[in-house]
Coordinates of C-alpha atoms in Angstrom, one line a residue:
X1 CA -37.8 88.2 7.9
X2 CA -36.3 91.6 7.3
X3 CA -38.1 94.9 7.0
X4 CA -37.5 96.6 3.6
X5 CA -38.3 99.7 1.7
X6 CA -40.1 99.6 -1.7
X7 CA -36.9 100.8 -3.4
X8 CA -36.0 98.7 -6.4
X9 CA -39.5 97.5 -7.0
X10 CA -40.5 96.5 -10.5
X11 CA -43.7 96.6 -12.4
X12 CA -44.4 94.8 -15.8
X13 CA -47.7 95.2 -17.6
X14 CA -48.7 93.7 -20.9
X15 CA -49.4 95.9 -23.9
X16 CA -52.5 95.2 -25.8
X17 CA -50.7 92.6 -27.9
X18 CA -49.8 90.6 -24.8
X19 CA -46.1 91.5 -24.6
X20 CA -44.9 92.2 -21.1
X21 CA -43.3 95.7 -20.8
X22 CA -41.3 96.6 -17.7
X23 CA -42.3 100.2 -17.2
X24 CA -41.0 100.7 -13.7
X25 CA -38.9 103.7 -14.8
X26 CA -42.0 105.6 -15.9
X27 CA -44.0 104.8 -12.7
X28 CA -43.7 107.3 -9.9
X29 CA -46.0 105.5 -7.5
X30 CA -48.7 102.8 -7.4
X31 CA -51.0 101.3 -4.9
X32 CA -52.7 97.9 -5.0
X33 CA -55.1 96.1 -2.8
X34 CA -56.0 92.4 -2.4
X35 CA -59.2 92.5 -0.4
X36 CA -61.6 89.6 0.4
X37 CA -65.3 90.0 0.6
X38 CA -66.9 89.5 4.0
X39 CA -70.4 88.4 4.7
X40 CA -72.1 89.2 8.0
X41 CA -73.8 86.0 9.3
X42 CA -74.4 87.1 12.8
X43 CA -77.3 85.3 14.4
X44 CA -79.7 86.9 16.9
X45 CA -78.2 84.8 19.6
X46 CA -74.7 86.3 19.3
X47 CA -73.1 89.2 21.2
X48 CA -70.3 89.7 18.6
X49 CA -70.1 89.6 14.8
X50 CA -69.9 86.4 12.9
X51 CA -68.5 86.6 9.4
X52 CA -67.6 84.4 6.4
X53 CA -64.7 85.2 4.0
X54 CA -65.9 85.5 0.4
X55 CA -64.3 86.0 -3.0
X56 CA -60.8 87.5 -3.4
X57 CA -60.1 90.6 -5.5
X58 CA -57.3 92.8 -6.7
X59 CA -57.2 96.4 -7.8
X60 CA -54.3 98.7 -8.8
X61 CA -53.8 102.3 -9.6
X62 CA -50.6 103.1 -11.6
X63 CA -49.4 106.7 -11.6
X64 CA -46.4 107.9 -13.7
X65 CA -44.7 110.3 -16.0
X66 CA -45.8 110.5 -19.6
X67 CA -43.3 108.6 -21.9
X68 CA -44.2 107.9 -25.5
X69 CA -40.9 106.2 -26.5
X70 CA -41.2 102.7 -27.9
X71 CA -42.3 100.0 -25.5
X72 CA -42.8 102.4 -22.6
X73 CA -45.9 103.3 -20.5
X74 CA -47.7 105.1 -23.2
X75 CA -47.4 102.1 -25.5
X76 CA -48.8 99.9 -22.8
X77 CA -51.8 102.2 -21.9
X78 CA -52.7 104.0 -25.1
X79 CA -55.1 101.3 -26.2
X80 CA -56.9 101.0 -22.9
X81 CA -59.9 103.0 -24.1
X82 CA -60.1 101.2 -27.5
X83 CA -59.4 97.5 -26.6
X84 CA -61.0 95.1 -24.2
X85 CA -58.1 92.9 -23.3
X86 CA -56.9 91.6 -20.0
X87 CA -53.3 92.5 -19.2
X88 CA -50.9 90.6 -17.0
X89 CA -49.6 92.9 -14.2
X90 CA -46.6 91.6 -12.4
X91 CA -45.4 93.4 -9.3
X92 CA -41.9 92.5 -8.0
X93 CA -40.4 93.5 -4.7
X94 CA -37.5 91.8 -2.8
X95 CA -37.6 88.7 -4.9
X96 CA -41.4 88.3 -4.4
X97 CA -43.8 88.6 -7.3
X98 CA -47.5 89.1 -7.6
X99 CA -48.9 88.4 -11.0
X100 CA -52.5 89.2 -11.9
X101 CA -54.8 89.3 -14.9
X102 CA -56.2 92.8 -14.9
X103 CA -58.5 95.0 -16.9
X104 CA -57.5 98.6 -17.1
X105 CA -60.5 100.9 -17.2
X106 CA -58.9 104.3 -17.9
X107 CA -55.7 106.0 -19.0
X108 CA -56.0 109.6 -17.8
X109 CA -53.2 112.1 -18.8
X110 CA -52.8 115.3 -16.9
X111 CA -50.9 118.4 -18.0
X112 CA -50.0 120.3 -14.8
X113 CA -49.8 124.0 -14.4
X114 CA -46.1 123.6 -14.1
X115 CA -45.9 121.9 -17.5
X116 CA -45.6 118.4 -16.2
X117 CA -47.3 115.5 -18.0
X118 CA -48.4 112.6 -15.8
X119 CA -50.9 109.7 -16.1
X120 CA -53.1 107.5 -14.0
X121 CA -54.3 104.1 -15.0
X122 CA -56.7 102.1 -12.7
X123 CA -57.1 98.4 -13.1
X124 CA -59.2 95.5 -11.6
X125 CA -58.9 91.8 -11.4
X126 CA -60.3 89.7 -14.2
X127 CA -60.4 85.9 -14.9
X128 CA -61.4 84.6 -11.4
X129 CA -57.9 83.6 -10.3
X130 CA -57.0 84.4 -6.7
X131 CA -54.0 86.8 -6.5
X132 CA -51.1 84.9 -5.0
X133 CA -47.6 86.0 -4.1
X134 CA -44.9 83.8 -5.6

């Protein structure tokens, strides 16, 4: 197993019509998490914690540079506030992929004091399917 950087990573996200759009060129950074719930089940007779693993989850925040050309990030996210559709998010790194059905809850555009236009789009798992690397 080799250690690698995140260079060359890809990200495809469905637009509201269900067409996957690879918007990696517009994304400056992203972070995602695949947490599991944990339940404390420690009995009075224990000296250390006992826990059970619960449901799996997935969340992502995509940050990028505003691009309103056809089939780019703005086309993907511009309907987030007006539609209620799950979107397939597929992250790719080093031949590994992590697809998830995701609801995006916001598409926030910022105009910086330097004139830059950037966006942030947070998403959460939907559909009850455990996130699995392929």
